[in-house]
Short mmCIF file of C-alpha atoms and ligand atoms in Angstrom, two decimals:
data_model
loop_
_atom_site.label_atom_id
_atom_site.label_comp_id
_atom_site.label_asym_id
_atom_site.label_seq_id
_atom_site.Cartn_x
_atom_site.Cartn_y
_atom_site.Cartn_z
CA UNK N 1 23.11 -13.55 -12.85
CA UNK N 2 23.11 -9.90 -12.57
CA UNK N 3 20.00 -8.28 -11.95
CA UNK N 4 19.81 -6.36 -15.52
CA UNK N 5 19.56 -9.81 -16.72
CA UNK N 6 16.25 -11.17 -14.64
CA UNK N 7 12.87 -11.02 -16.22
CA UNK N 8 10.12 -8.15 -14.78
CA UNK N 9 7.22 -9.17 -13.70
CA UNK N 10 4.32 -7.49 -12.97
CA UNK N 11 1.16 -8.62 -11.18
CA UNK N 12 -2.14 -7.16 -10.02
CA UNK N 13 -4.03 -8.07 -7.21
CA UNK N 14 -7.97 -6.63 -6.48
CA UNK N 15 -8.05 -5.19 -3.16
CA UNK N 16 -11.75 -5.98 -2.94
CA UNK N 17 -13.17 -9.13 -1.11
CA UNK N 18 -10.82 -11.30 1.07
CA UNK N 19 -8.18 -13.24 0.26
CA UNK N 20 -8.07 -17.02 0.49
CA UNK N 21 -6.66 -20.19 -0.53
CA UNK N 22 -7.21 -19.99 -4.14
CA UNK N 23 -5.27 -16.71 -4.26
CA UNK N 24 -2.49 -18.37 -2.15
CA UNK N 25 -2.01 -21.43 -3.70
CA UNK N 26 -2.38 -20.05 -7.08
CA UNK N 27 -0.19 -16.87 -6.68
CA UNK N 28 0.97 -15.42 -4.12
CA UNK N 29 2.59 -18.67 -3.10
CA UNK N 30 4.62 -18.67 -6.17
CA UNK N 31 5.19 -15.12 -6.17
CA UNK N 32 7.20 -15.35 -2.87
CA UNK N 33 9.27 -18.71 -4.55
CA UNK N 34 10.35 -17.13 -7.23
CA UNK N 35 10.96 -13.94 -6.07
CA UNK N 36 15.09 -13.41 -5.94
CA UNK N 37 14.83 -15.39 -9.74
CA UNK N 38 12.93 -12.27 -10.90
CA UNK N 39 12.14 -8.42 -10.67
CA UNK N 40 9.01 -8.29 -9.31
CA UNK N 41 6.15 -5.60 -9.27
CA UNK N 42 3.71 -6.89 -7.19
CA UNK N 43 0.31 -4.17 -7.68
CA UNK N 44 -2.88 -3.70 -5.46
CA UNK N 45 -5.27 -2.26 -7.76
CA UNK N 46 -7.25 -0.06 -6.00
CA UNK N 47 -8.53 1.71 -9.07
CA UNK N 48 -9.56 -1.56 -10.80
CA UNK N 49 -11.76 -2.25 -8.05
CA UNK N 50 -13.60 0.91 -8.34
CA UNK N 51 -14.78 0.46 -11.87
CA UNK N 52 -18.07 -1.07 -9.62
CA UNK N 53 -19.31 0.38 -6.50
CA UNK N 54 -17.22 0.14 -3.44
CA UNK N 55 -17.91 1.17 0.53
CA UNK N 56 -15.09 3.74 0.60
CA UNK N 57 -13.96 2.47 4.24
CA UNK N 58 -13.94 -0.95 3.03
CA UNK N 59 -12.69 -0.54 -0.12
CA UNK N 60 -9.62 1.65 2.10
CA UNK N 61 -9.54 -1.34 4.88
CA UNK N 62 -9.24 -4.13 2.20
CA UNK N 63 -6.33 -2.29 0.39
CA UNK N 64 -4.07 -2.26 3.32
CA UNK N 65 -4.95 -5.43 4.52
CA UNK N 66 -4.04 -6.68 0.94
CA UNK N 67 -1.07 -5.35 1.32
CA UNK N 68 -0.07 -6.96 4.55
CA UNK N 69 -1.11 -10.13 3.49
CA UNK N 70 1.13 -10.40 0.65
CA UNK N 71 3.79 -9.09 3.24
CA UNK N 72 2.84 -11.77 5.68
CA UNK N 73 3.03 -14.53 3.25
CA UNK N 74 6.46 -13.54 2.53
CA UNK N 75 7.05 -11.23 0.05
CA UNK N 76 10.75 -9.82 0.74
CA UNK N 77 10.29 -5.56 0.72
CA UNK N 78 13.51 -5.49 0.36
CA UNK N 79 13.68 -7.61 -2.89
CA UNK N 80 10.09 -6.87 -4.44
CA UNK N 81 8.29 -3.85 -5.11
CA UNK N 82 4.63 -4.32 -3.32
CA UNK N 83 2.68 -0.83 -3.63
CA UNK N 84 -0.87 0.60 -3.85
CA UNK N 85 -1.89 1.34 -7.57
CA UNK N 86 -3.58 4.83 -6.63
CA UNK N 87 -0.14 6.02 -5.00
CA UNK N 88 1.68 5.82 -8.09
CA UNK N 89 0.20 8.31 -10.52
CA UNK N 90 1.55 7.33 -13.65
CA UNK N 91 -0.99 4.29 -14.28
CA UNK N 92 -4.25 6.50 -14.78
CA UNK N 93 -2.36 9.31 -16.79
CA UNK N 94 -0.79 6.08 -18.96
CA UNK N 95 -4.42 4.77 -19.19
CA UNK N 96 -5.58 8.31 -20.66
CA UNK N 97 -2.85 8.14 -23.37
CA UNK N 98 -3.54 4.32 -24.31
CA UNK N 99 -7.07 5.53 -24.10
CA UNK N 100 -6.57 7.50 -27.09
CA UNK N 101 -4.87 4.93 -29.04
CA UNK N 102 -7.44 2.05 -28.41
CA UNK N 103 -10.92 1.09 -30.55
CA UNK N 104 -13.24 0.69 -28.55
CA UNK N 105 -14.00 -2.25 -30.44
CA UNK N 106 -11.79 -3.96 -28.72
CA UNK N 107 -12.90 -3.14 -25.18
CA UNK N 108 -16.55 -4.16 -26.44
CA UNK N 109 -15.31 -7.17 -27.14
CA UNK N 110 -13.83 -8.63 -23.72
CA UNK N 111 -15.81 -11.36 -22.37
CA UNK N 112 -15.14 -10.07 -18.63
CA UNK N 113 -16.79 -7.10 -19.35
CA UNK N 114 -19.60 -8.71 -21.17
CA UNK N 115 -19.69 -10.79 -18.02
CA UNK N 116 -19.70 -8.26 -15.35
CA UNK N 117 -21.77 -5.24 -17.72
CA UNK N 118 -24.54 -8.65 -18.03
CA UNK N 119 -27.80 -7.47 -16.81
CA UNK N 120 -27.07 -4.58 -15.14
CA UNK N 121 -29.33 -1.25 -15.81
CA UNK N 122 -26.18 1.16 -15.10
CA UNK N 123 -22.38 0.18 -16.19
CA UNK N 124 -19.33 2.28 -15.55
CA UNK N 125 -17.14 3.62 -18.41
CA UNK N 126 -14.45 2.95 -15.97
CA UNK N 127 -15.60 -1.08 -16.09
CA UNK N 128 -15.16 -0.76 -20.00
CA UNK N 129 -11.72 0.89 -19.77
CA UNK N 130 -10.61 -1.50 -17.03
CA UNK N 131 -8.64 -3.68 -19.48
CA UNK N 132 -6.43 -0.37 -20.76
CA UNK N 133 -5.91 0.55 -16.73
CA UNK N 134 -4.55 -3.57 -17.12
CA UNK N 135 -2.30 -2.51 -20.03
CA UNK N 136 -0.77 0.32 -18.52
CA UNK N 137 -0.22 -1.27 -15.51
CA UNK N 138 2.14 -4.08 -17.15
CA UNK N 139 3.91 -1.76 -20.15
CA UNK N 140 4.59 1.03 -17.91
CA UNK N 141 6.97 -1.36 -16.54
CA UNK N 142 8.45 -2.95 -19.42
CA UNK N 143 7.26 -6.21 -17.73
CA UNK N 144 7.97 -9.48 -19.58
CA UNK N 145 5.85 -11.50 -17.74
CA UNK N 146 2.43 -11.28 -16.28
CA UNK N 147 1.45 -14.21 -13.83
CA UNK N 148 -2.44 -14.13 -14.01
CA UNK N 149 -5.48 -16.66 -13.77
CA UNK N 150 -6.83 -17.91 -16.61
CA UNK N 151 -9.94 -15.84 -16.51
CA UNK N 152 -7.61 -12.47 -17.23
CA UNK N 153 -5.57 -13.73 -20.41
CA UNK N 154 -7.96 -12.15 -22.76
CA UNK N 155 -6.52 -8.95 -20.55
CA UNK N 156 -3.23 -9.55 -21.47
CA UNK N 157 -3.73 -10.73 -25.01
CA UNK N 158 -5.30 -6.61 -24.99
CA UNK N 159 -2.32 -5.25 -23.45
CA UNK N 160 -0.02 -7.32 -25.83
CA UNK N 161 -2.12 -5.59 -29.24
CA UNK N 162 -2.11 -1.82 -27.22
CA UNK N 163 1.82 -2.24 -27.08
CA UNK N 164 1.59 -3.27 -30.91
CA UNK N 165 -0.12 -0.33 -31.67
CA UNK N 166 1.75 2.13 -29.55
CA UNK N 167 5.25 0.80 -31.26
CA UNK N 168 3.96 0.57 -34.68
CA UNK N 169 2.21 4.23 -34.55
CA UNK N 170 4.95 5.43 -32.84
CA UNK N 171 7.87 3.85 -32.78
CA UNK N 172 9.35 0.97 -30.73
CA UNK N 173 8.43 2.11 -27.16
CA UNK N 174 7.30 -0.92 -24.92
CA UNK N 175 8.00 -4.27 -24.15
CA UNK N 176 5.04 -7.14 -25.91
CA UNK N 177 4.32 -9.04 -22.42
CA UNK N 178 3.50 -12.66 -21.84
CA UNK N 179 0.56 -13.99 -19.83
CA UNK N 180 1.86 -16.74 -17.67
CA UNK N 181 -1.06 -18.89 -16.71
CA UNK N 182 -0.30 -21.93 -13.87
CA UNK N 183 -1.33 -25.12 -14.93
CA UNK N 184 -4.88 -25.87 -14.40
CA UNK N 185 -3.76 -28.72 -12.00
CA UNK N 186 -2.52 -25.73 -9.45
CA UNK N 187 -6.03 -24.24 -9.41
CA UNK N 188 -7.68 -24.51 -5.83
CA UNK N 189 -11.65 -25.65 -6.44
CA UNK N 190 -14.19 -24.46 -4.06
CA UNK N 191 -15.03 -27.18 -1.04
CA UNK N 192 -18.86 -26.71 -1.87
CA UNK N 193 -18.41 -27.33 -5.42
CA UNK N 194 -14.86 -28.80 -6.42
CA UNK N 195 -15.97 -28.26 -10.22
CA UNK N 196 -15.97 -24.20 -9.85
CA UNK N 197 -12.65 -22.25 -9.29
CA UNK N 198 -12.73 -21.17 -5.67
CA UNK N 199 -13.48 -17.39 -5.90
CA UNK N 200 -13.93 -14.42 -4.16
CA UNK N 201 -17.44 -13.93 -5.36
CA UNK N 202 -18.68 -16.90 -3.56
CA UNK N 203 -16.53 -16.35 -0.35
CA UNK N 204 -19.11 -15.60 1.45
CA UNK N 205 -21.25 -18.82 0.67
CA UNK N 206 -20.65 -21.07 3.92
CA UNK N 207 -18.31 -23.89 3.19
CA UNK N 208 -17.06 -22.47 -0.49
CA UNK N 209 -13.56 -21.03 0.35
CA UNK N 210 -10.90 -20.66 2.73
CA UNK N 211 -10.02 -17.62 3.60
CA UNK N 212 -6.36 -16.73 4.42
CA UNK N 213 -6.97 -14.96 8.14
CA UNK N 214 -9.33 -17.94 9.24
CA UNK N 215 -9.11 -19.42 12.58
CA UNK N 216 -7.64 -22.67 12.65
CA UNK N 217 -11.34 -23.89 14.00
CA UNK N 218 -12.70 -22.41 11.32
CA UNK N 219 -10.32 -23.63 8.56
CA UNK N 220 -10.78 -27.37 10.22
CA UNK N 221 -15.24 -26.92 10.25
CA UNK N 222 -14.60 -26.04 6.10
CA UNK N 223 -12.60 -28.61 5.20
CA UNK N 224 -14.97 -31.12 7.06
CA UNK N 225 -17.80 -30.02 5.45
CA UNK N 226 -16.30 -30.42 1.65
CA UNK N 227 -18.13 -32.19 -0.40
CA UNK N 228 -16.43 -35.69 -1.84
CA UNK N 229 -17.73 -38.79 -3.01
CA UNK N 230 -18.89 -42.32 -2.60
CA UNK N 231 -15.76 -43.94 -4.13
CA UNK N 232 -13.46 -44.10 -1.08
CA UNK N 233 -10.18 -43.92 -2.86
CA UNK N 234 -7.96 -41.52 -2.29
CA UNK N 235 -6.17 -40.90 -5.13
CA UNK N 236 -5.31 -38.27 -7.34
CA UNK N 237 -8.45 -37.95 -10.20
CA UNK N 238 -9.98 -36.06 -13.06
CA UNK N 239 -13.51 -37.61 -13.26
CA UNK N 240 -15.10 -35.24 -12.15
CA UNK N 241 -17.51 -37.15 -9.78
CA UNK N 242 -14.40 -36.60 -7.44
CA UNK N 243 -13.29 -33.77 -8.13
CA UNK N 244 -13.97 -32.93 -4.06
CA UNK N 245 -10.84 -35.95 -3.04
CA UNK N 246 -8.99 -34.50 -6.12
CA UNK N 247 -8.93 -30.80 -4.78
CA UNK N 248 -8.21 -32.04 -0.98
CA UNK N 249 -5.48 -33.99 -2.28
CA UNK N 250 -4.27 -30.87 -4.75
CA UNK N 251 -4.42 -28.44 -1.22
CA UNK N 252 -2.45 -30.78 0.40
CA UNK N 253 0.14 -31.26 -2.73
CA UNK N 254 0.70 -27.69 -2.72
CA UNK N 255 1.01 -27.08 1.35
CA UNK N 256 3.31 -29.87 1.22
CA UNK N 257 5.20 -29.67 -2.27
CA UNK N 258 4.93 -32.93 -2.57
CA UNK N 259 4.19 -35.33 -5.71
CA UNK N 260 1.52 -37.04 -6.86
CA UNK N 261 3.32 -40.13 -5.72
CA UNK N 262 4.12 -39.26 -2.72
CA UNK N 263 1.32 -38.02 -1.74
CA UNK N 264 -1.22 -40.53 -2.66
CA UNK N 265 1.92 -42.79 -0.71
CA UNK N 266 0.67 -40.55 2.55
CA UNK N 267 -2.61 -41.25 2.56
CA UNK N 268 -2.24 -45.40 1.55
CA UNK N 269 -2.71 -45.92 5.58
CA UNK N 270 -5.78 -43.54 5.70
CA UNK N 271 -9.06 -44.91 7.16
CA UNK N 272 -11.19 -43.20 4.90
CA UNK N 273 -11.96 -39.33 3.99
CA UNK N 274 -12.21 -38.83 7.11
CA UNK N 275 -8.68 -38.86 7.46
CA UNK N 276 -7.63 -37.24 4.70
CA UNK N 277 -9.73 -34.39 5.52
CA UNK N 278 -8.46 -34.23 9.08
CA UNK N 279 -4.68 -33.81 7.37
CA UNK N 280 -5.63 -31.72 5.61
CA UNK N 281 -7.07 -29.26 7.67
CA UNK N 282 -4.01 -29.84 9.67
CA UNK N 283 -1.35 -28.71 6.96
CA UNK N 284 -3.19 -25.68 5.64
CA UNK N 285 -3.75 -24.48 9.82
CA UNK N 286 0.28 -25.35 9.56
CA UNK N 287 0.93 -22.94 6.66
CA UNK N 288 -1.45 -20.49 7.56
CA UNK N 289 -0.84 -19.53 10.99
CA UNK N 290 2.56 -18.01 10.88
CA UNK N 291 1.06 -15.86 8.21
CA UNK N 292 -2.01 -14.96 10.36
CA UNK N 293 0.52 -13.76 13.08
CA UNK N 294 2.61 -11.51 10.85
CA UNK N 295 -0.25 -10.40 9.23
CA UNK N 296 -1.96 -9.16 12.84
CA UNK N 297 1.43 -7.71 13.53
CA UNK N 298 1.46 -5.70 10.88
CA UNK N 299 -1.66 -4.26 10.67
CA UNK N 300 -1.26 -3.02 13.92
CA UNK N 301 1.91 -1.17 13.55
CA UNK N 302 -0.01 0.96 10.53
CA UNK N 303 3.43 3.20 10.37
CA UNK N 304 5.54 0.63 9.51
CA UNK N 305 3.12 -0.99 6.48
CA UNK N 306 2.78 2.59 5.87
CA UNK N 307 6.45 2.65 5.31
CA UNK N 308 6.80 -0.79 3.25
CA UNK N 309 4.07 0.43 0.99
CA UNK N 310 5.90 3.85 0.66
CA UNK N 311 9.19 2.25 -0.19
CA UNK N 312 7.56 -0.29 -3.03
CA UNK N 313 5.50 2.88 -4.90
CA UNK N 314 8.85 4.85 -4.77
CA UNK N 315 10.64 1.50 -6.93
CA UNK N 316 7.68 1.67 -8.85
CA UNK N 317 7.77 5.04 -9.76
CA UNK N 318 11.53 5.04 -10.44
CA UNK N 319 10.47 3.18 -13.52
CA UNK N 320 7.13 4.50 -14.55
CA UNK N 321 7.32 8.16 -14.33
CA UNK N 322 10.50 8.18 -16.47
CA UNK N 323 8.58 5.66 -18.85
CA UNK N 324 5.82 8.04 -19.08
CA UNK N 325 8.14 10.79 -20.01
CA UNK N 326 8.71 8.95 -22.95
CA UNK N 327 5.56 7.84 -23.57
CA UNK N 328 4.18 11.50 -23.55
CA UNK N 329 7.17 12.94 -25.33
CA UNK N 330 6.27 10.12 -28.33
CA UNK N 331 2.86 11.24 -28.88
CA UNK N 332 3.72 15.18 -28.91
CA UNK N 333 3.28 16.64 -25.37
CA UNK N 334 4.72 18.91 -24.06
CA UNK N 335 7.02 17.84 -20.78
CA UNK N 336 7.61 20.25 -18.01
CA UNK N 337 11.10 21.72 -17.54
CA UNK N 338 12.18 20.58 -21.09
CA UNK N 339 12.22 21.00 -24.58
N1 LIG U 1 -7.45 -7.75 -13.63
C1 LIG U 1 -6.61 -8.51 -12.75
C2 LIG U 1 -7.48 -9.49 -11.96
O1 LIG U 1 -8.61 -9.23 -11.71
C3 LIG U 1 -5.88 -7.62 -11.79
C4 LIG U 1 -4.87 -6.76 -12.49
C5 LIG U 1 -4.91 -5.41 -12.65
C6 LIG U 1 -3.66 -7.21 -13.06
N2 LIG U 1 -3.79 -4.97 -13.28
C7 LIG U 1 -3.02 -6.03 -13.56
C8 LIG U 1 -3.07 -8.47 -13.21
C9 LIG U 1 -1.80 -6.13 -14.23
C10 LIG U 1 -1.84 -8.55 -13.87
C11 LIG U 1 -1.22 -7.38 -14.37
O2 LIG U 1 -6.99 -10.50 -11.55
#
């Protein structure tokens, strides 16, 4: 297949808040699978994650070590674009022009915003507008497919209608992209409370979440500590009384890429959860310590992330700055060093 024939895709990832399981098993894992099928664009959004209030340093310190995490766990530089949001210029002057072209109707209407804006005394316009950044981020690129969680398809649904809009007022310009949502069997459950998406919100609770960069002493003490049940099966389930063996047994289905079968066939011999939580703490330390090492590798040698990062916002901006030519050109301005 030649490569004008592969699908785009584009992805965001917020910088803010670390990493962990969830994110792993239910993206980035994926990401690095499929990426020679596809053309990948794989975003940190720096600017999403200042539509709230950030610690500059940390907000700066989470970025990169976004970016070498995706690195770590594989993604190929040399086959995907991976790049800082903020480096490539085009997204918050494509924002502006959506801006202009959106109700704001429709941005009063997203339930994340209605989440997040909830009680507080003070909201940013930026936290409204967050869902055009979203569209601009994915049209700029002609992107068929967006790979996102659940929780963002309203996002996308938005991005679909602004590329609607833009076409219809003036004239077929960008491509109508498709939220690609994993199954909800593929979503990792917190250990504290296996009915709740694990999330980066809660990472912080003791026992919740597994973060990427933990120690293998650490990653085993979690895993102990998840909550199960009184049933003593272990089998694959979706009462949700044991939901806790269900998610162990989904972690270790997607460490292992196993099925269902065969991995409810691993654990016939088991004596108990004790067991099962033992292998599992065992694959995940497995999976996750080659990444640690890369990872610490590379956010030592800053030049050469430095250099990755430079190389992915170039590819990105190969196709975005002469999209936004167009885009600009459509709705009357006037371009420098032309007609
Ligand atoms: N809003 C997305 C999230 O929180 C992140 C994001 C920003 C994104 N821009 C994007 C995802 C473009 C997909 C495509 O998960």
């Amino acid at each position: 297949m030649g490569s004008e024939a592969k699908k785009r895709v584009f992805s965001g990832i917020q910088p803010s808040g670390d990493l962990h399981i969830g994110n792993y098993f239910g993206a980035i894992k994926g990401w690095v699978e499929h990426q020679s099928d596809k053309e990948n664009f794989f975003c940190i959004v720096d600017l999403h994650s200042i539509t709230v209030a950030q610690d500059p340093d940390t907000l700066r310190d989470q970025t990169r070590s976004a970016a070498a995490l995706l690195f770590a766990s594989g993604l190929d530089p040399s086959i995907c674009s991976v790049f800082i949001q903020s480096q490539v210029s085009t997204h918050a002057e494509c924002c502006w022009i959506l801006n202009c072209i959106t109700p704001l109707g429709w941005l009063e209407r997203m339930t994340q915003f209605k989440d997040k804006a909830g009680d507080q005394a003070s909201v940013s316009t930026g936290l409204l507008d967050y869902p055009v950044l979203m569209a601009a981020d994915i049209i700029l690129y002609s992107a068929h497919e967006v790979p996102v969680g659940d929780d963002q398809r309203q996002h996308v649904e938005l991005a679909r209608d602004i590329a609607q809009r833009f076409n219809h007022l003036y004239g077929e310009t960008f491509v109508v992209p498709e939220a690609v949502i994993p199954e909800a069997g593929a979503r990792v459950m917190g250990l504290n409370d296996p009915n709740a998406k694990m999330s980066k919100s809660f990472a912080d609770v003791r026992g919740h979440a597994v973060g990427m960069l933990d120690e293998p002493k650490e990653i085993e003490r979690s895993v102990k500590r998840a909550v199960t049940d009184s049933h003593g099966e272990i089998i694959f389930s979706d009462d949700a009384e044991r939901s806790g063996v269900n998610n162990l047994l989904g972690i270790y289905k997607a460490v292992t890429n196993k099925t269902k079968s065969e991995v409810e066939k691993d654990f016939r011999d088991a004596r108990g959860y004790g067991d099962l939580k033992t292998r599992v703490a065992e694959v995940l330390i497995e999976e996750l310590n080659p990444i640690r090492d890369r990872y610490q590798e590379l956010i030592k040698d800053s030049d050469q992330l430095d250099k990755l990062l430079a190389r992915g916002a170039d590819r990105a901006a190969s196709i975005s700055v002469p999209k936004l030519q167009e885009i600009k050109s459509k709705v009357g301005l006037v371009l420098s060093g032309g007609p």
